[in-house]
């Protein structure tokens, strides 16, 4: 079975999804990520979905659920690299990804998480990091 690698970067975990996610792979990722958060005490999770061209409702819900589980385990989640077609599909499916923060790329996501880790976020609504000026 194919597993998605989870890399540790300081207080963060990086998940770079480079394959089309099948349902069973997504469920394994959710379990693996939960265990890694507990093992490492990570405060942030960065999920890179830039290689995903298609997201169905199950994968959309999995991303939202993973962020919720991470939050319960005291780790903030940022999803990065969402392709426009994926964003459009998620909106058309009516998935709001409640509680999931997004950034355009890994660099912006790391900066967003670094700020959140040093100053915990208020609330759990969807946020977008449009105000990250260089």
PDB file of C-alpha atoms in Angstrom:
ATOM      1  CA  UNK A   1       0.000   0.000   0.000  1.00  0.00           C
ATOM      2  CA  UNK A   2       1.167   3.458  -0.866  1.00  0.00           C
ATOM      3  CA  UNK A   3       1.771   5.840   2.031  1.00  0.00           C
ATOM      4  CA  UNK A   4       2.195   9.584   1.902  1.00  0.00           C
ATOM      5  CA  UNK A   5       5.483  10.700   3.537  1.00  0.00           C
ATOM      6  CA  UNK A   6       5.275  13.070   6.494  1.00  0.00           C
ATOM      7  CA  UNK A   7       8.391  15.171   7.042  1.00  0.00           C
ATOM      8  CA  UNK A   8       9.273  17.097  10.176  1.00  0.00           C
ATOM      9  CA  UNK A   9      10.517  20.681   9.863  1.00  0.00           C
ATOM     10  CA  UNK A  10      11.113  22.114  13.343  1.00  0.00           C
ATOM     11  CA  UNK A  11       7.730  22.345  15.086  1.00  0.00           C
ATOM     12  CA  UNK A  12       5.896  21.577  11.831  1.00  0.00           C
ATOM     13  CA  UNK A  13       5.022  18.544   9.770  1.00  0.00           C
ATOM     14  CA  UNK A  14       5.027  18.736   5.976  1.00  0.00           C
ATOM     15  CA  UNK A  15       2.751  16.484   3.965  1.00  0.00           C
ATOM     16  CA  UNK A  16       3.299  16.762   0.232  1.00  0.00           C
ATOM     17  CA  UNK A  17       0.684  14.815  -1.655  1.00  0.00           C
ATOM     18  CA  UNK A  18       2.231  13.951  -5.018  1.00  0.00           C
ATOM     19  CA  UNK A  19      -0.180  11.228  -6.106  1.00  0.00           C
ATOM     20  CA  UNK A  20      -3.887  11.094  -6.813  1.00  0.00           C
ATOM     21  CA  UNK A  21      -5.402  10.253  -3.468  1.00  0.00           C
ATOM     22  CA  UNK A  22      -7.479   7.124  -3.292  1.00  0.00           C
ATOM     23  CA  UNK A  23      -9.900   6.855  -0.396  1.00  0.00           C
ATOM     24  CA  UNK A  24      -7.863   4.219   1.482  1.00  0.00           C
ATOM     25  CA  UNK A  25      -4.651   6.250   1.046  1.00  0.00           C
ATOM     26  CA  UNK A  26      -6.401   9.340   2.423  1.00  0.00           C
ATOM     27  CA  UNK A  27      -7.606   7.421   5.472  1.00  0.00           C
ATOM     28  CA  UNK A  28      -4.102   6.029   6.111  1.00  0.00           C
ATOM     29  CA  UNK A  29      -2.704   9.549   5.804  1.00  0.00           C
ATOM     30  CA  UNK A  30      -5.170  10.802   8.381  1.00  0.00           C
ATOM     31  CA  UNK A  31      -4.124   8.073  10.832  1.00  0.00           C
ATOM     32  CA  UNK A  32      -0.405   8.475  10.103  1.00  0.00           C
ATOM     33  CA  UNK A  33      -0.582  12.243  10.498  1.00  0.00           C
ATOM     34  CA  UNK A  34      -2.475  12.029  13.792  1.00  0.00           C
ATOM     35  CA  UNK A  35       0.125   9.617  15.153  1.00  0.00           C
ATOM     36  CA  UNK A  36       3.030  11.812  13.958  1.00  0.00           C
ATOM     37  CA  UNK A  37       1.526  14.890  15.631  1.00  0.00           C
ATOM     38  CA  UNK A  38       1.356  13.024  18.922  1.00  0.00           C
ATOM     39  CA  UNK A  39       4.851  11.474  18.509  1.00  0.00           C
ATOM     40  CA  UNK A  40       6.579  14.727  17.600  1.00  0.00           C
ATOM     41  CA  UNK A  41       4.479  17.270  19.493  1.00  0.00           C
ATOM     42  CA  UNK A  42       4.232  19.240  16.252  1.00  0.00           C
ATOM     43  CA  UNK A  43       2.408  22.562  16.501  1.00  0.00           C
ATOM     44  CA  UNK A  44       1.793  22.990  12.784  1.00  0.00           C
ATOM     45  CA  UNK A  45       0.838  20.859   9.784  1.00  0.00           C
ATOM     46  CA  UNK A  46       1.405  21.944   6.202  1.00  0.00           C
ATOM     47  CA  UNK A  47      -0.478  19.953   3.576  1.00  0.00           C
ATOM     48  CA  UNK A  48       0.773  20.588   0.040  1.00  0.00           C
ATOM     49  CA  UNK A  49      -1.876  19.629  -2.517  1.00  0.00           C
ATOM     50  CA  UNK A  50      -0.280  21.380  -5.499  1.00  0.00           C
ATOM     51  CA  UNK A  51       0.009  18.094  -7.416  1.00  0.00           C
ATOM     52  CA  UNK A  52      -3.699  17.329  -7.062  1.00  0.00           C
ATOM     53  CA  UNK A  53      -5.674  18.204 -10.168  1.00  0.00           C
ATOM     54  CA  UNK A  54      -8.929  16.669  -8.991  1.00  0.00           C
ATOM     55  CA  UNK A  55     -10.529  16.566  -5.562  1.00  0.00           C
ATOM     56  CA  UNK A  56     -13.786  14.765  -4.928  1.00  0.00           C
ATOM     57  CA  UNK A  57     -16.145  15.291  -2.010  1.00  0.00           C
ATOM     58  CA  UNK A  58     -14.516  12.506   0.045  1.00  0.00           C
ATOM     59  CA  UNK A  59     -11.041  13.996  -0.283  1.00  0.00           C
ATOM     60  CA  UNK A  60     -12.427  17.463   0.448  1.00  0.00           C
ATOM     61  CA  UNK A  61     -14.043  16.183   3.630  1.00  0.00           C
ATOM     62  CA  UNK A  62     -10.838  14.306   4.508  1.00  0.00           C
ATOM     63  CA  UNK A  63      -8.838  17.545   4.324  1.00  0.00           C
ATOM     64  CA  UNK A  64     -11.360  19.291   6.560  1.00  0.00           C
ATOM     65  CA  UNK A  65     -11.467  16.370   9.009  1.00  0.00           C
ATOM     66  CA  UNK A  66      -7.678  16.137   9.114  1.00  0.00           C
ATOM     67  CA  UNK A  67      -7.477  19.829  10.010  1.00  0.00           C
ATOM     68  CA  UNK A  68     -10.085  19.330  12.750  1.00  0.00           C
ATOM     69  CA  UNK A  69      -8.230  16.318  14.183  1.00  0.00           C
ATOM     70  CA  UNK A  70      -4.942  18.243  14.098  1.00  0.00           C
ATOM     71  CA  UNK A  71      -6.577  21.168  15.901  1.00  0.00           C
ATOM     72  CA  UNK A  72      -7.822  18.850  18.634  1.00  0.00           C
ATOM     73  CA  UNK A  73      -4.244  17.564  18.941  1.00  0.00           C
ATOM     74  CA  UNK A  74      -3.057  21.195  19.327  1.00  0.00           C
ATOM     75  CA  UNK A  75      -1.600  21.626  15.822  1.00  0.00           C
ATOM     76  CA  UNK A  76      -2.667  24.261  13.306  1.00  0.00           C
ATOM     77  CA  UNK A  77      -3.141  23.137   9.694  1.00  0.00           C
ATOM     78  CA  UNK A  78      -2.510  25.103   6.511  1.00  0.00           C
ATOM     79  CA  UNK A  79      -3.327  23.699   3.080  1.00  0.00           C
ATOM     80  CA  UNK A  80      -1.073  25.077   0.348  1.00  0.00           C
ATOM     81  CA  UNK A  81      -0.848  24.930  -3.415  1.00  0.00           C
ATOM     82  CA  UNK A  82      -4.509  24.480  -4.237  1.00  0.00           C
ATOM     83  CA  UNK A  83      -5.026  24.591  -8.000  1.00  0.00           C
ATOM     84  CA  UNK A  84      -7.818  26.910  -9.229  1.00  0.00           C
ATOM     85  CA  UNK A  85      -9.757  23.963 -10.690  1.00  0.00           C
ATOM     86  CA  UNK A  86      -9.647  22.220  -7.310  1.00  0.00           C
ATOM     87  CA  UNK A  87     -10.898  25.347  -5.533  1.00  0.00           C
ATOM     88  CA  UNK A  88     -13.726  25.705  -8.037  1.00  0.00           C
ATOM     89  CA  UNK A  89     -14.666  22.051  -7.629  1.00  0.00           C
ATOM     90  CA  UNK A  90     -14.733  22.330  -3.832  1.00  0.00           C
ATOM     91  CA  UNK A  91     -16.995  25.374  -4.023  1.00  0.00           C
ATOM     92  CA  UNK A  92     -19.265  23.660  -6.549  1.00  0.00           C
ATOM     93  CA  UNK A  93     -19.500  20.650  -4.225  1.00  0.00           C
ATOM     94  CA  UNK A  94     -20.508  22.993  -1.408  1.00  0.00           C
ATOM     95  CA  UNK A  95     -17.443  22.137   0.694  1.00  0.00           C
ATOM     96  CA  UNK A  96     -16.283  25.154   2.648  1.00  0.00           C
ATOM     97  CA  UNK A  97     -13.342  23.431   4.383  1.00  0.00           C
ATOM     98  CA  UNK A  98     -14.392  24.986   7.662  1.00  0.00           C
ATOM     99  CA  UNK A  99     -11.422  25.586   9.912  1.00  0.00           C
ATOM    100  CA  UNK A 100      -8.898  25.004   7.143  1.00  0.00           C
ATOM    101  CA  UNK A 101      -6.442  27.807   6.526  1.00  0.00           C
ATOM    102  CA  UNK A 102      -4.947  28.144   3.045  1.00  0.00           C
ATOM    103  CA  UNK A 103      -1.884  29.732   1.489  1.00  0.00           C
ATOM    104  CA  UNK A 104      -0.765  29.946  -2.113  1.00  0.00           C
ATOM    105  CA  UNK A 105       2.499  28.050  -1.673  1.00  0.00           C
ATOM    106  CA  UNK A 106       4.704  26.234   0.828  1.00  0.00           C
ATOM    107  CA  UNK A 107       6.776  29.323   1.630  1.00  0.00           C
ATOM    108  CA  UNK A 108       3.710  31.379   2.555  1.00  0.00           C
ATOM    109  CA  UNK A 109       2.252  28.445   4.459  1.00  0.00           C
ATOM    110  CA  UNK A 110       5.388  28.061   6.558  1.00  0.00           C
ATOM    111  CA  UNK A 111       5.335  31.782   7.378  1.00  0.00           C
ATOM    112  CA  UNK A 112       1.644  31.574   8.286  1.00  0.00           C
ATOM    113  CA  UNK A 113       2.233  28.592  10.560  1.00  0.00           C
ATOM    114  CA  UNK A 114       5.302  30.188  12.133  1.00  0.00           C
ATOM    115  CA  UNK A 115       3.211  33.198  13.097  1.00  0.00           C
ATOM    116  CA  UNK A 116       0.398  30.983  14.415  1.00  0.00           C
ATOM    117  CA  UNK A 117       2.762  28.879  16.477  1.00  0.00           C
ATOM    118  CA  UNK A 118       4.340  31.942  18.075  1.00  0.00           C
ATOM    119  CA  UNK A 119       0.948  33.694  18.507  1.00  0.00           C
ATOM    120  CA  UNK A 120      -1.962  31.206  18.553  1.00  0.00           C
ATOM    121  CA  UNK A 121      -4.825  32.017  16.166  1.00  0.00           C
ATOM    122  CA  UNK A 122      -8.201  33.173  17.375  1.00  0.00           C
ATOM    123  CA  UNK A 123     -11.224  31.307  16.077  1.00  0.00           C
ATOM    124  CA  UNK A 124     -11.323  28.506  13.542  1.00  0.00           C
ATOM    125  CA  UNK A 125     -12.839  29.975  10.394  1.00  0.00           C
ATOM    126  CA  UNK A 126     -11.397  29.674   6.928  1.00  0.00           C
ATOM    127  CA  UNK A 127      -8.666  32.208   6.380  1.00  0.00           C
ATOM    128  CA  UNK A 128      -6.610  33.062   3.392  1.00  0.00           C
ATOM    129  CA  UNK A 129      -3.171  34.546   3.594  1.00  0.00           C
ATOM    130  CA  UNK A 130      -3.558  37.376   1.137  1.00  0.00           C
ATOM    131  CA  UNK A 131      -1.867  39.883   3.361  1.00  0.00           C
ATOM    132  CA  UNK A 132       1.582  38.295   3.352  1.00  0.00           C
ATOM    133  CA  UNK A 133       3.594  41.095   1.879  1.00  0.00           C
ATOM    134  CA  UNK A 134       7.236  40.376   1.196  1.00  0.00           C
TER     135      UNK A 134
END
